[in-house]
């Protein structure tokens, strides 16, 4: 393993790296830095989040800056303001001993006047989001005509977020002769097109397998009926007392609903979505980084750029529509040499998508059973006992109260004392899970079933699945009729897009989609009837007026289950299981 000095960096940068405590370059840094410094060739670097990408492009870019000029020489584009802020902070640390080097971060959600003032004072490095950067260029406050190094960080995510037009406009103002560095975690076809459009004979380096997740992350999935998804989430959290992670949701509304429910049930949780102001976002992130929060409920867009290295879990409340996004999500855990677990809660028609993820990532996904209430209580009891054993006793302060306590408890033997203590701390928890149902569901393509089911089932978006009779709706779903079909150019993807668009971006779970020539049937998770019949009806599809109505009632299966509402770690002021509080040095829980 070469040292940073052997990579060809200036002494000022080496001093800064040493000050930051970095001793050896990461793999992507080892490959990228000398490549960037040795020539002006463009570069595509494929590497997962948390592998040191900022240093891989930031250090050589800073190494080549002309400090005698105040022209903008390095332009770094990132998909989110959080990531832009993080990159700017890292580059400032790297440039700590470089006299005359100035960096400015520009992004939405902050005062543009302050950013304009910083640009007017002169700088060589600008880091920002595409929207704000283009706004400043159009106002003629940001001059990119002298850019020497252009960095597209998280390029795949910028395309997923719809920044193609902004990128085109920004790059149109930059010089033809520049070095373009494209960093991405995945390599979808859109990235290949981007490199062909923006880059000149790029060199390519790859750290790890293409489109693969971090090697020290395990991938688990739980299969439940849609109506039991939230209850399954709570059980998964309860069976992991030391959980410190992110719950990924599809929509802002979903993050709000889940965070509110978990807060009500006494979990240390907050949400992160695009509705938050920058001040609110900073507050949430500060509490999460200091482990005041054990869980963060977030959308993919809001979570981009989070820099937290100790996450134990990433939980997919829903699988993302674009499976490559899963790679980004799972990459939030298992960072900086730590191990982690990526968990997905799926419904019975998504086993094919799990197979697709396995094929894409080269990882085995382990099917787990949602634990019973008895199993969870056993886990929580042992965790409580471990917490007690690890609790430090302040002998000096306790000594004055000990005689009275010993006198009070003198008549109780050891076993009775233990029973009483556990009952005080545990009764409500035991009560909540006393009659809990089995939440596990078996899909038609479940590995526990016959392999013949895999051959006989079809994908999760339509047709027969698992031998279930046509016309029988799965528990947790409702079946609807729509007056367009194959003849109109309808397919499952266009149908879901039509529904999601008319529901203002809300993305319900879809079940079976049954396409006919002139009409179709589709299943959607329970609770969307009003939104569908009122919101989608009247829309246009290929010139036709769309009509949606509830299909005739189907026989419903009685599978599923689910516990009572509430539960989990109940708040102590409700008389329930006390809300957890992290202790310094560990994440065991104690009574407040």
Short mmCIF file of N, CA, C and O in Angstrom, two decimals, residues 349-417:
data_model
loop_
_atom_site.label_atom_id
_atom_site.label_comp_id
_atom_site.label_asym_id
_atom_site.label_seq_id
_atom_site.Cartn_x
_atom_site.Cartn_y
_atom_site.Cartn_z
N UNK A 349 -45.39 -10.24 -3.51
CA UNK A 349 -45.15 -10.25 -4.95
C UNK A 349 -43.80 -9.66 -5.32
O UNK A 349 -43.57 -9.33 -6.47
N UNK A 350 -42.89 -9.52 -4.35
CA UNK A 350 -41.62 -8.87 -4.62
C UNK A 350 -40.42 -9.80 -4.58
O UNK A 350 -39.28 -9.35 -4.62
N UNK A 351 -40.67 -11.11 -4.50
CA UNK A 351 -39.52 -12.02 -4.46
C UNK A 351 -38.69 -11.94 -5.73
O UNK A 351 -37.47 -12.11 -5.70
N UNK A 352 -39.33 -11.68 -6.86
CA UNK A 352 -38.57 -11.57 -8.10
C UNK A 352 -37.61 -10.37 -8.04
O UNK A 352 -36.51 -10.43 -8.59
N UNK A 353 -38.04 -9.31 -7.38
CA UNK A 353 -37.16 -8.15 -7.27
C UNK A 353 -35.97 -8.45 -6.36
O UNK A 353 -34.87 -7.93 -6.57
N UNK A 354 -36.17 -9.29 -5.36
CA UNK A 354 -35.05 -9.72 -4.52
C UNK A 354 -34.06 -10.51 -5.37
O UNK A 354 -32.84 -10.34 -5.27
N UNK A 355 -34.56 -11.38 -6.24
CA UNK A 355 -33.67 -12.14 -7.12
C UNK A 355 -32.89 -11.20 -8.04
O UNK A 355 -31.71 -11.40 -8.31
N UNK A 356 -33.58 -10.16 -8.54
CA UNK A 356 -32.91 -9.20 -9.42
C UNK A 356 -31.80 -8.47 -8.66
O UNK A 356 -30.73 -8.20 -9.22
N UNK A 357 -32.07 -8.12 -7.39
CA UNK A 357 -31.05 -7.46 -6.58
C UNK A 357 -29.85 -8.37 -6.34
O UNK A 357 -28.70 -7.93 -6.36
N UNK A 358 -30.12 -9.63 -6.08
CA UNK A 358 -29.02 -10.58 -5.89
C UNK A 358 -28.14 -10.67 -7.14
O UNK A 358 -26.91 -10.67 -7.05
N UNK A 359 -28.80 -10.72 -8.27
CA UNK A 359 -28.07 -10.82 -9.53
C UNK A 359 -27.27 -9.55 -9.79
O UNK A 359 -26.11 -9.61 -10.23
N UNK A 360 -27.86 -8.40 -9.53
CA UNK A 360 -27.21 -7.13 -9.80
C UNK A 360 -26.04 -6.88 -8.86
O UNK A 360 -24.98 -6.40 -9.28
N UNK A 361 -26.21 -7.21 -7.58
CA UNK A 361 -25.20 -6.89 -6.58
C UNK A 361 -24.19 -8.01 -6.35
O UNK A 361 -23.13 -7.78 -5.78
N UNK A 362 -24.53 -9.22 -6.80
CA UNK A 362 -23.66 -10.35 -6.53
C UNK A 362 -23.67 -10.78 -5.08
O UNK A 362 -22.76 -11.46 -4.61
N UNK A 363 -24.71 -10.42 -4.34
CA UNK A 363 -24.82 -10.75 -2.93
C UNK A 363 -25.97 -11.72 -2.70
O UNK A 363 -26.97 -11.71 -3.44
N UNK A 364 -25.84 -12.55 -1.68
CA UNK A 364 -26.95 -13.40 -1.26
C UNK A 364 -27.84 -12.63 -0.31
O UNK A 364 -27.35 -12.00 0.65
N UNK A 365 -29.15 -12.67 -0.54
CA UNK A 365 -30.12 -12.04 0.35
C UNK A 365 -30.76 -13.13 1.20
O UNK A 365 -31.29 -14.11 0.68
N UNK A 366 -30.67 -12.95 2.51
CA UNK A 366 -31.12 -13.98 3.45
C UNK A 366 -32.54 -13.69 3.88
O UNK A 366 -32.86 -12.60 4.38
N UNK A 367 -33.41 -14.66 3.68
CA UNK A 367 -34.80 -14.50 4.12
C UNK A 367 -34.88 -14.75 5.61
O UNK A 367 -34.45 -15.78 6.11
N UNK A 368 -35.42 -13.79 6.34
CA UNK A 368 -35.56 -13.88 7.78
C UNK A 368 -37.04 -13.96 8.16
O UNK A 368 -37.90 -13.44 7.45
N UNK A 369 -37.32 -14.58 9.28
CA UNK A 369 -38.67 -14.64 9.80
C UNK A 369 -38.90 -13.48 10.76
O UNK A 369 -38.05 -13.19 11.62
N UNK A 370 -40.02 -12.77 10.59
CA UNK A 370 -40.39 -11.73 11.56
C UNK A 370 -40.53 -12.40 12.92
O UNK A 370 -41.27 -13.38 13.06
N UNK A 371 -39.82 -11.95 13.93
CA UNK A 371 -39.84 -12.66 15.22
C UNK A 371 -41.20 -12.59 15.89
O UNK A 371 -41.97 -11.65 15.71
N UNK A 372 -41.47 -13.60 16.68
CA UNK A 372 -42.70 -13.61 17.48
C UNK A 372 -42.53 -12.67 18.66
O UNK A 372 -41.42 -12.25 19.01
N UNK A 373 -43.65 -12.37 19.31
CA UNK A 373 -43.58 -11.53 20.49
C UNK A 373 -42.76 -12.15 21.59
O UNK A 373 -42.01 -11.46 22.30
N UNK A 374 -42.84 -13.47 21.73
CA UNK A 374 -42.08 -14.17 22.77
C UNK A 374 -40.57 -14.05 22.52
O UNK A 374 -39.79 -13.82 23.44
N UNK A 375 -40.17 -14.20 21.26
CA UNK A 375 -38.75 -14.07 20.92
C UNK A 375 -38.24 -12.67 21.24
O UNK A 375 -37.14 -12.50 21.78
N UNK A 376 -39.03 -11.66 20.88
CA UNK A 376 -38.62 -10.28 21.14
C UNK A 376 -38.49 -10.02 22.62
O UNK A 376 -37.52 -9.40 23.09
N UNK A 377 -39.44 -10.50 23.40
CA UNK A 377 -39.39 -10.29 24.85
C UNK A 377 -38.14 -10.94 25.44
O UNK A 377 -37.51 -10.37 26.34
N UNK A 378 -37.77 -12.12 24.93
CA UNK A 378 -36.56 -12.77 25.42
C UNK A 378 -35.32 -11.96 25.10
O UNK A 378 -34.43 -11.80 25.96
N UNK A 379 -35.26 -11.43 23.89
CA UNK A 379 -34.11 -10.60 23.49
C UNK A 379 -34.03 -9.34 24.35
O UNK A 379 -32.97 -8.95 24.83
N UNK A 380 -35.19 -8.69 24.54
CA UNK A 380 -35.20 -7.44 25.30
C UNK A 380 -34.86 -7.68 26.78
O UNK A 380 -34.21 -6.85 27.41
N UNK A 381 -35.30 -8.81 27.31
CA UNK A 381 -35.01 -9.09 28.71
C UNK A 381 -33.50 -9.27 28.91
O UNK A 381 -32.90 -8.73 29.85
N UNK A 382 -32.87 -10.03 28.02
CA UNK A 382 -31.43 -10.24 28.13
C UNK A 382 -30.66 -8.92 27.95
O UNK A 382 -29.65 -8.69 28.62
N UNK A 383 -31.15 -8.06 27.06
CA UNK A 383 -30.51 -6.76 26.87
C UNK A 383 -30.64 -5.92 28.14
O UNK A 383 -29.69 -5.22 28.53
N UNK A 384 -31.80 -5.98 28.78
CA UNK A 384 -32.01 -5.24 30.02
C UNK A 384 -31.05 -5.74 31.10
O UNK A 384 -30.44 -4.95 31.83
N UNK A 385 -30.90 -7.05 31.18
CA UNK A 385 -29.99 -7.63 32.18
C UNK A 385 -28.55 -7.21 31.90
O UNK A 385 -27.80 -6.87 32.82
N UNK A 386 -28.16 -7.22 30.62
CA UNK A 386 -26.81 -6.77 30.26
C UNK A 386 -26.59 -5.32 30.65
O UNK A 386 -25.50 -4.93 31.11
N UNK A 387 -27.64 -4.50 30.46
CA UNK A 387 -27.54 -3.09 30.83
C UNK A 387 -27.31 -2.94 32.33
O UNK A 387 -26.50 -2.13 32.78
N UNK A 388 -28.04 -3.74 33.10
CA UNK A 388 -27.89 -3.70 34.56
C UNK A 388 -26.48 -4.12 34.96
O UNK A 388 -25.82 -3.48 35.78
N UNK A 389 -25.99 -5.20 34.35
CA UNK A 389 -24.66 -5.70 34.68
C UNK A 389 -23.58 -4.68 34.34
O UNK A 389 -22.56 -4.58 35.03
N UNK A 390 -23.79 -3.93 33.28
CA UNK A 390 -22.78 -2.96 32.82
C UNK A 390 -22.90 -1.61 33.51
O UNK A 390 -22.05 -0.74 33.30
N UNK A 391 -23.94 -1.42 34.32
CA UNK A 391 -24.15 -0.13 34.97
C UNK A 391 -23.11 0.10 36.07
O UNK A 391 -22.90 -0.77 36.92
N UNK A 392 -22.46 1.25 36.02
CA UNK A 392 -21.48 1.58 37.05
C UNK A 392 -22.18 2.05 38.31
O UNK A 392 -23.14 2.83 38.26
N UNK A 393 -21.71 1.59 39.45
CA UNK A 393 -22.30 1.95 40.74
C UNK A 393 -21.46 3.04 41.39
O UNK A 393 -20.23 2.90 41.51
N UNK A 394 -22.11 4.11 41.77
CA UNK A 394 -21.45 5.19 42.51
C UNK A 394 -21.51 4.85 44.00
O UNK A 394 -22.49 5.16 44.69
N UNK A 395 -20.48 4.17 44.48
CA UNK A 395 -20.49 3.65 45.85
C UNK A 395 -20.66 4.76 46.88
O UNK A 395 -21.42 4.62 47.84
N UNK A 396 -19.97 5.89 46.68
CA UNK A 396 -20.00 6.96 47.68
C UNK A 396 -21.40 7.54 47.85
O UNK A 396 -21.88 7.72 48.98
N UNK A 397 -22.05 7.84 46.75
CA UNK A 397 -23.37 8.47 46.84
C UNK A 397 -24.44 7.46 47.24
O UNK A 397 -25.42 7.80 47.89
N UNK A 398 -24.28 6.21 46.82
CA UNK A 398 -25.31 5.20 47.09
C UNK A 398 -25.26 4.69 48.53
O UNK A 398 -26.28 4.24 49.07
N UNK A 399 -24.10 4.75 49.13
CA UNK A 399 -23.90 4.14 50.44
C UNK A 399 -24.88 4.68 51.48
O UNK A 399 -25.39 3.93 52.32
N UNK A 400 -25.18 5.98 51.44
CA UNK A 400 -26.07 6.57 52.45
C UNK A 400 -27.50 6.07 52.35
O UNK A 400 -28.25 6.12 53.32
N UNK A 401 -27.89 5.60 51.15
CA UNK A 401 -29.26 5.11 50.97
C UNK A 401 -29.36 3.58 51.06
O UNK A 401 -30.46 3.04 51.16
N UNK A 402 -28.23 2.92 51.02
CA UNK A 402 -28.23 1.45 50.94
C UNK A 402 -28.85 0.77 52.17
O UNK A 402 -29.61 -0.19 52.02
N UNK A 403 -28.56 1.21 53.41
CA UNK A 403 -29.16 0.53 54.57
C UNK A 403 -30.69 0.51 54.53
O UNK A 403 -31.31 -0.51 54.85
N UNK A 404 -31.29 1.63 54.16
CA UNK A 404 -32.75 1.67 54.10
C UNK A 404 -33.28 0.72 53.03
O UNK A 404 -34.28 0.02 53.24
N UNK A 405 -32.60 0.68 51.89
CA UNK A 405 -33.03 -0.21 50.82
C UNK A 405 -32.90 -1.66 51.25
O UNK A 405 -33.80 -2.49 51.00
N UNK A 406 -31.79 -2.02 51.90
CA UNK A 406 -31.58 -3.40 52.33
C UNK A 406 -32.63 -3.81 53.36
O UNK A 406 -33.12 -4.94 53.36
N UNK A 407 -32.99 -2.88 54.24
CA UNK A 407 -34.01 -3.17 55.24
C UNK A 407 -35.37 -3.42 54.59
O UNK A 407 -36.10 -4.34 54.96
N UNK A 408 -35.70 -2.62 53.59
CA UNK A 408 -36.98 -2.75 52.88
C UNK A 408 -37.08 -4.09 52.16
O UNK A 408 -38.15 -4.69 52.04
N UNK A 409 -35.95 -4.55 51.62
CA UNK A 409 -35.95 -5.74 50.78
C UNK A 409 -35.53 -7.00 51.54
O UNK A 409 -35.38 -8.06 50.94
N UNK A 410 -35.35 -6.88 52.85
CA UNK A 410 -34.80 -7.99 53.64
C UNK A 410 -35.65 -9.25 53.58
O UNK A 410 -35.14 -10.37 53.62
N UNK A 411 -36.97 -9.10 53.48
CA UNK A 411 -37.86 -10.26 53.51
C UNK A 411 -37.94 -10.99 52.17
O UNK A 411 -38.49 -12.08 52.08
N UNK A 412 -37.39 -10.40 51.12
CA UNK A 412 -37.48 -10.99 49.79
C UNK A 412 -36.23 -11.79 49.47
O UNK A 412 -35.11 -11.34 49.70
N UNK A 413 -36.45 -13.02 48.95
CA UNK A 413 -35.28 -13.80 48.54
C UNK A 413 -34.83 -13.36 47.14
O UNK A 413 -35.45 -12.53 46.49
N UNK A 414 -33.72 -13.91 46.69
CA UNK A 414 -33.09 -13.48 45.43
C UNK A 414 -34.02 -13.64 44.24
O UNK A 414 -34.17 -12.75 43.40
N UNK A 415 -34.69 -14.78 44.14
CA UNK A 415 -35.56 -15.05 42.99
C UNK A 415 -36.75 -14.11 42.96
O UNK A 415 -37.12 -13.57 41.91
N UNK A 416 -37.35 -13.86 44.11
CA UNK A 416 -38.50 -12.95 44.18
C UNK A 416 -38.08 -11.53 43.81
O UNK A 416 -38.83 -10.81 43.12
N UNK A 417 -36.89 -11.13 44.23
CA UNK A 417 -36.40 -9.78 43.92
C UNK A 417 -36.20 -9.62 42.41
O UNK A 417 -36.58 -8.59 41.84
#
